Amino acid sequence: MVESPDQSWLASRCLSINHPSLTPLTAFTLALSRSVLAATTKVLTFTMCALRPLAAFLLLLCSAAAVVSAHNITAILEGFPEYSLFNSYLSQTKLADEINSRQTITVLALDNGAMADLAGKKPLSVIKNELAIHVVLDYFDPQKLHQIPKGSTLSTTLYQTTGNAPGNTGFVNITDLQGGKVGFGAAAPGSKLDSSYTKSVKQIPYNISVLQISAPIMVPAILAAPAPSSSDANVTALLEKAGCKTFASLLVSSGVIKTYQTAMAKGLTVFAPNDESFKAKGVPDLSKFTNAELVSLLLYHAVADYTPIGSLKTSNAPISTLATNGAGKYDFSVKTAGDSVTLDTGVDSSRVASTVLDSTPVAIFTVDSVLLPAELFGKSPSPAPAPEPVTAPSLAPVSPAPDPAAKAPSPLAASPPAPPTATPGDAPAAGPAAVESADSKSDNAAGDSRAPALLAAVVAVSATVVSSLLMS
């Protein structure tokens, strides 16, 4: 029979493997395995070279998408000095953080002259509410302004999300007027469209749009509302009304309310646990705390800065608290999932449930559970009890190692020995020829049994890799 060129080459590869312990079948299998591996390597190399440009393009595309989806209103307005006063108030009121945490938004910017008219001598809390009316929770570019269905719409603003907007106070009226003008005004019935679209400032479709309007949108309900007081009596009353009576009582009895009162002038944010959270499983008995421990726990629930919900959403670094000192960090981190904000202490976590007060420079929130700092409670505030010892099954006594000089144990012992794993030492020795023959057969048999398994594994892996690459 005439061999094909491939068979001749394979035979030569087999003959080149001259290990004396290999049978012809083993040599043939190993040679074929090497050939399959070489071919697979070539295919993989070619495929990776072909896919490399595609992978680079996809990586670039993903990076570009990530860049486009992010925005920073402060950075955008820094390039326009005519909006510097507007930009400054966005930062002071922390509305900039709220704007940056939103994915689809339109900012109605005011130049320095219009912003001065809005600010006047008003308190910062009122200025914040008025500016919140100028942040629309929708995307409007110049083209969309002139394509409003039916020519007019009421659009939701950031002020509506505060929960302090009665009726339609938190909406803004946008109307496409005749002559190509677009008017803006309060949504209350009878309100005038005292402001109009001036020009486009910046758009990142369909993420953020910044438009300049001619005058501030004045909302009578916001301007007439008295600025909330931040005295200690009002704070405790607000906490009691919000279902945090236990926390309010502890603040007063421990004297920590005075520390809160001092911090309010420059900025304070309080995270108040509701009454049910003090009854939850795992919360320690506060009556057993020393006065210093109780004070540290209560101070841990407040931050010496005005940190509204928008600032919490954009916080990446750990946040220090009033309890932070040289002896301990007493900080927590913030995790955000959509509109849900969770505070993680390293011991436990608690969701920010509701806003009790958001009046610059004071913010008060309720949380679902007591915040337990690691400095007081370590990694686990209530370690699980140690498991009960498990009784091990009774085993037969282990006999000590036999003395070499002693005789072998009697075969009538209660625990028979395990079957021998090797030829007993006192077994009769086989002749040299028999031993050599047995060793030779064992080597050949091992080689013959391993070779087909190796070949099957190599071929299977190669086929899987090549098939997945071709399909992709």
XYZ file of C-alpha atoms in Angstrom:
472
model
C 0.000 0.000 0.000
C 1.352 3.430 -0.959
C 1.507 5.983 1.842
C 0.243 9.501 1.310
C 2.659 12.404 1.846
C 0.935 13.210 5.147
C 1.287 9.617 6.310
C 4.951 9.581 5.312
C 5.577 12.785 7.248
C 3.736 11.451 10.258
C 5.687 8.194 10.110
C 8.953 10.144 10.056
C 7.775 12.067 13.116
C 7.004 8.790 14.836
C 10.445 7.412 13.998
C 12.065 10.524 15.441
C 10.696 9.614 18.862
C 13.195 6.952 19.884
C 12.491 6.516 23.529
C 12.961 2.785 24.171
C 9.953 2.507 26.469
C 7.436 3.746 23.854
C 5.501 1.438 21.631
C 4.835 2.396 17.986
C 1.236 3.299 18.914
C 2.428 5.631 21.673
C 4.950 7.309 19.356
C 2.292 7.716 16.656
C -0.150 9.278 19.159
C 2.401 11.696 20.568
C 3.442 12.794 17.085
C -0.180 13.405 16.114
C -0.764 15.350 19.319
C 2.189 17.593 18.559
C 0.865 18.199 15.070
C -2.590 19.153 16.396
C -1.028 21.505 18.947
C 1.100 23.184 16.295
C -1.890 23.681 14.000
C -4.011 25.016 16.870
C -1.296 27.489 17.812
C -1.183 28.825 14.260
C -4.972 29.196 14.148
C -5.050 30.997 17.522
C -2.234 33.339 16.517
C -3.959 34.245 13.260
C -7.330 34.726 14.977
C -5.918 36.931 17.730
C -4.115 39.102 15.193
C -7.350 39.490 13.271
C -9.417 40.286 16.379
C -6.936 42.700 17.948
C -8.043 45.752 15.905
C -11.685 44.958 16.630
C -10.995 44.677 20.359
C -9.132 47.976 20.332
C -12.017 49.653 18.516
C -14.584 48.310 20.996
C -12.459 49.480 23.930
C -12.182 52.940 22.402
C -15.933 53.021 21.788
C -16.709 52.065 25.390
C -14.292 54.696 26.689
C -15.880 57.340 24.512
C -19.361 56.359 25.702
C -18.223 56.622 29.330
C -16.831 60.089 28.723
C -19.974 61.289 26.953
C -22.317 60.011 29.678
C -20.595 62.028 32.435
C -21.066 65.765 32.988
C -19.955 68.414 35.444
C -22.025 71.588 35.462
C -19.370 73.517 37.368
C -16.694 72.651 34.796
C -19.048 73.522 31.928
C -19.863 76.986 33.292
C -16.263 77.771 34.228
C -15.622 78.370 30.534
C -18.197 81.196 30.520
C -17.324 84.065 32.900
C -20.721 85.716 32.307
C -22.286 82.918 34.413
C -19.748 83.013 37.260
C -22.273 84.221 39.884
C -24.815 81.596 38.842
C -22.098 78.928 38.971
C -20.963 80.096 42.413
C -24.457 79.769 43.877
C -24.874 76.305 42.366
C -21.775 75.276 44.339
C -22.760 77.067 47.570
C -26.196 75.474 47.631
C -24.789 72.078 46.560
C -27.230 72.010 43.646
C -24.232 71.335 41.419
C -23.882 67.888 43.025
C -27.552 67.141 42.425
C -27.249 68.225 38.785
C -24.178 66.045 38.279
C -25.957 63.021 39.755
C -28.742 63.223 37.151
C -28.476 61.575 33.735
C -30.985 63.716 31.823
C -31.305 67.376 32.754
C -31.619 70.946 31.438
C -30.112 73.908 33.283
C -31.647 77.340 32.668
C -28.627 79.542 33.289
C -28.704 83.214 34.319
C -25.990 85.697 33.495
C -24.423 87.720 36.302
C -26.930 90.587 36.057
C -29.993 88.332 36.186
C -28.477 86.236 38.978
C -27.865 89.339 41.070
C -31.570 90.209 40.744
C -32.517 86.717 41.904
C -30.141 86.588 44.875
C -30.653 90.105 46.250
C -30.618 89.904 50.057
C -32.443 86.611 50.231
C -31.220 83.822 52.570
C -29.279 80.998 50.934
C -32.119 78.514 51.559
C -34.529 80.620 49.476
C -31.928 81.134 46.747
C -31.466 77.362 46.566
C -35.189 76.737 46.097
C -35.396 79.402 43.397
C -32.367 77.948 41.573
C -33.942 74.479 41.798
C -36.805 75.831 39.664
C -34.190 76.592 36.992
C -33.151 72.906 36.732
C -35.582 70.937 34.557
C -35.669 67.132 34.764
C -35.835 66.706 30.996
C -33.645 67.387 27.979
C -34.446 70.522 25.992
C -32.212 71.816 23.220
C -33.107 74.765 20.922
C -34.762 72.467 18.397
C -36.965 70.752 20.987
C -38.024 74.110 22.451
C -39.720 74.927 19.137
C -41.320 71.488 18.824
C -43.260 71.355 22.107
C -46.539 69.450 21.577
C -49.498 71.860 21.565
C -46.999 74.687 22.051
C -46.857 74.544 25.873
C -45.816 72.133 28.609
C -45.373 71.974 32.382
C -41.990 70.397 33.144
C -40.808 68.977 36.463
C -37.912 70.713 38.195
C -35.528 69.788 40.997
C -37.663 71.734 43.447
C -40.462 69.226 42.940
C -38.183 66.436 44.232
C -37.681 68.149 47.616
C -41.167 67.233 48.801
C -41.728 70.847 49.866
C -43.522 71.961 46.701
C -47.297 72.269 47.243
C -49.529 71.834 44.228
C -47.677 72.524 40.987
C -45.107 74.831 42.588
C -42.309 72.505 41.525
C -43.126 72.793 37.810
C -42.082 75.356 35.227
C -44.213 76.534 32.314
C -42.423 76.394 28.927
C -44.398 77.900 26.037
C -43.465 78.331 22.380
C -44.542 81.919 21.647
C -45.239 83.481 18.283
C -42.326 85.035 16.409
C -39.846 82.284 17.310
C -39.649 83.129 21.025
C -39.938 80.645 23.881
C -41.228 81.858 27.255
C -40.611 80.515 30.774
C -42.596 81.146 33.942
C -44.020 79.725 37.139
C -46.615 76.975 36.753
C -49.140 78.544 39.115
C -52.307 79.671 37.299
C -52.113 83.302 36.229
C -48.313 83.469 36.370
C -46.646 85.505 33.643
C -43.953 84.276 31.264
C -41.447 86.870 32.459
C -38.408 85.051 31.055
C -37.501 83.978 27.532
C -34.949 81.802 25.790
C -31.788 83.765 24.933
C -29.228 81.316 23.553
C -27.724 77.848 23.764
C -24.686 77.468 26.015
C -23.780 73.764 25.913
C -25.375 70.444 24.990
C -24.261 66.860 25.522
C -27.130 64.976 23.821
C -29.194 63.607 25.478
C -27.523 63.999 28.811
C -27.338 67.658 29.749
C -28.385 70.909 28.079
C -27.471 74.383 29.320
C -29.633 77.217 28.005
C -29.507 80.891 28.919
C -32.782 82.626 29.768
C -33.268 86.369 30.004
C -34.592 86.689 33.573
C -35.080 84.540 36.690
C -38.277 82.510 37.046
C -39.825 83.962 40.199
C -42.176 81.653 42.127
C -44.297 83.620 44.637
C -44.793 80.602 46.934
C -41.029 80.205 47.330
C -40.336 83.904 47.843
C -43.113 84.242 50.422
C -42.116 81.190 52.458
C -40.212 82.090 55.648
C -36.689 80.731 55.884
C -36.732 77.656 58.174
C -35.113 78.139 61.559
C -32.380 75.775 62.701
C -32.608 76.247 66.457
C -32.183 73.222 68.709
C -35.873 73.335 69.768
C -37.000 73.183 66.134
C -34.597 70.355 65.322
C -35.796 68.165 68.171
C -39.406 68.944 67.288
C -38.760 68.009 63.660
C -37.111 64.744 64.734
C -40.025 63.851 67.009
C -42.518 64.596 64.255
C -40.514 62.402 61.840
C -40.710 59.386 64.174
C -37.243 59.790 65.753
C -38.302 60.514 69.361
C -35.747 58.141 70.901
C -32.878 59.755 69.009
C -34.095 63.272 69.889
C -34.371 62.329 73.563
C -30.831 60.946 73.603
C -29.491 64.132 72.007
C -31.043 66.258 74.744
C -30.207 64.003 77.726
C -26.559 63.566 76.651
C -26.030 67.251 75.833
C -24.985 66.429 72.247
C -27.730 68.761 70.959
C -25.491 71.662 72.017
C -22.693 70.360 69.804
C -25.169 70.120 66.932
C -26.313 73.687 67.644
C -22.749 75.024 67.435
C -22.083 73.233 64.135
C -25.280 74.521 62.484
C -23.859 77.944 61.777
C -21.278 76.588 59.334
C -23.122 73.492 58.140
C -24.604 70.340 59.606
C -26.122 67.114 58.277
C -27.900 64.724 60.653
C -28.793 61.064 60.011
C -31.485 60.247 62.563
C -32.465 56.602 63.226
C -36.204 56.072 63.573
C -37.675 54.695 66.791
C -38.072 51.153 65.456
C -34.370 50.922 64.599
C -33.398 51.076 68.293
C -35.471 47.913 68.871
C -33.908 45.981 66.008
C -31.971 42.776 66.565
C -28.244 43.365 66.952
C -28.511 46.900 68.344
C -26.640 46.998 71.669
C -28.244 48.018 74.959
C -27.448 51.727 75.172
C -28.102 51.752 78.923
C -24.852 49.805 79.358
C -22.812 52.390 77.460
C -20.500 54.763 79.251
C -21.280 58.455 78.748
C -18.254 58.803 76.434
C -19.407 55.873 74.273
C -22.950 57.236 73.997
C -21.670 60.696 73.035
C -19.411 59.191 70.359
C -22.323 57.166 68.961
C -24.587 60.242 68.731
C -21.846 62.411 67.223
C -21.284 59.671 64.647
C -24.777 60.381 63.292
C -23.890 63.920 62.177
C -21.517 65.536 59.671
C -20.035 69.003 60.144
C -21.031 70.091 56.656
C -24.140 70.728 54.620
C -24.511 67.495 52.638
C -27.859 67.226 50.844
C -28.929 64.102 49.017
C -27.305 65.171 45.749
C -23.920 65.541 47.446
C -24.323 62.113 49.040
C -24.983 60.560 45.633
C -21.768 61.976 44.180
C -19.596 61.204 47.219
C -16.733 58.811 46.473
C -14.476 59.237 49.521
C -15.287 58.236 53.125
C -17.210 60.953 54.998
C -15.932 62.119 58.388
C -18.409 62.752 61.200
C -18.565 64.914 64.336
C -17.112 61.949 66.228
C -13.957 61.892 64.076
C -10.850 62.614 66.152
C -7.230 61.591 66.483
C -8.193 58.340 68.219
C -10.437 57.058 65.436
C -11.724 57.750 61.968
C -15.416 57.421 62.808
C -16.319 57.731 59.134
C -18.661 55.941 56.742
C -18.921 55.428 52.995
C -21.865 56.022 50.684
C -23.295 53.549 48.179
C -25.791 54.658 45.547
C -28.126 52.556 43.422
C -30.402 54.761 41.346
C -32.140 57.101 43.788
C -31.409 54.841 46.761
C -28.591 55.988 49.068
C -27.056 53.674 51.676
C -24.531 54.520 54.400
C -21.976 51.780 55.095
C -20.128 51.961 58.427
C -18.035 48.829 57.933
C -20.123 47.163 60.656
C -23.613 47.655 59.288
C -25.413 49.664 56.618
C -28.483 51.852 56.654
C -30.662 53.331 53.922
C -31.425 57.044 53.870
C -35.219 56.860 54.161
C -36.540 60.428 53.994
C -35.631 64.106 54.155
C -36.800 65.893 57.312
C -35.149 69.247 56.570
C -33.091 70.564 53.664
C -32.451 74.199 54.413
C -28.969 75.458 53.627
C -26.788 75.019 55.630
C -28.664 72.288 57.548
C -29.932 68.928 56.294
C -31.679 66.286 58.393
C -32.465 62.781 57.125
C -34.038 59.717 58.675
C -32.248 56.376 58.330
C -33.554 52.836 58.691
C -31.100 51.625 61.332
C -28.680 52.846 63.981
C -25.234 53.574 62.527
C -22.670 51.471 64.380
C -19.071 52.752 64.054
C -16.263 50.221 63.821
C -14.340 52.117 66.520
C -16.985 51.087 69.080
C -18.236 47.799 67.712
C -15.396 46.328 65.682
C -16.289 44.303 62.616
C -19.379 42.730 64.129
C -21.627 44.411 66.728
C -23.180 41.118 67.838
C -20.885 38.185 67.138
C -22.638 34.906 66.635
C -22.347 32.491 69.582
C -19.726 29.833 69.295
C -21.128 26.621 67.829
C -21.717 23.753 70.210
C -19.006 21.094 70.107
C -19.872 18.243 67.807
C -19.365 14.788 69.275
C -17.126 12.823 66.981
C -18.114 9.229 66.231
C -16.299 6.659 68.314
C -13.401 5.095 66.502
C -11.582 1.867 67.115
C -8.480 2.440 69.230
C -5.368 2.955 67.197
C -2.689 0.489 68.091
C 0.816 1.854 68.608
C 3.363 1.229 65.926
C 4.559 -2.372 66.215
C 8.009 -3.104 67.459
C 10.167 -4.336 64.510
C 11.280 -7.198 66.677
C 7.759 -8.209 67.545
C 5.809 -10.778 65.638
C 2.977 -9.845 63.280
C -0.452 -9.536 64.975
C -2.798 -12.404 64.937
C -5.253 -12.498 62.004
C -8.053 -12.923 64.610
C -7.739 -9.303 65.856
C -10.966 -7.329 66.193
C -9.957 -4.709 63.569
C -8.577 -6.434 60.486
C -5.729 -4.573 58.811
C -6.259 -2.749 55.496
C -5.435 -4.722 52.355
C -1.740 -4.565 51.507
C -0.776 -1.888 48.926
C 2.516 -3.486 47.964
C 4.045 -6.907 47.899
C 4.729 -8.057 51.467
C 8.363 -8.061 52.438
C 8.302 -11.699 53.413
C 6.780 -12.755 50.081
C 8.977 -14.981 47.962
C 11.113 -12.951 45.554
C 10.555 -13.481 41.825
C 13.463 -14.194 39.508
C 15.227 -11.326 37.705
C 13.732 -12.254 34.335
C 10.211 -12.227 35.689
C 10.707 -8.818 37.357
C 12.169 -7.315 34.163
C 9.340 -8.687 32.047
C 6.708 -7.369 34.455
C 8.288 -3.878 34.527
C 8.465 -3.753 30.744
C 4.799 -4.700 30.341
C 3.779 -2.141 32.977
C 5.643 0.697 31.206
C 4.256 -0.183 27.802
C 0.737 -0.562 29.130
C 0.922 2.808 30.867
C 2.228 4.450 27.731
C -0.449 2.910 25.533
C -3.283 3.869 27.916
C -2.072 7.428 28.475
C -1.491 8.258 24.804
C -5.100 7.937 23.518
C -6.352 9.919 26.535
C -3.824 12.664 25.862
C -4.755 12.756 22.187
C -8.465 12.983 22.974
C -7.925 15.813 25.417
C -5.778 17.809 22.998
C -8.189 17.370 20.102
C -11.208 18.275 22.277
C -9.627 21.444 23.634
C -8.393 22.484 20.189
C -11.779 21.924 18.598
C -13.543 23.887 21.343
C -11.190 26.868 21.117
C -11.228 27.032 17.307
C -15.011 26.625 17.193
C -15.639 29.394 19.759
C -13.289 31.752 17.948
C -14.852 31.125 14.551
C -18.369 31.540 15.913
C -17.435 34.785 17.645
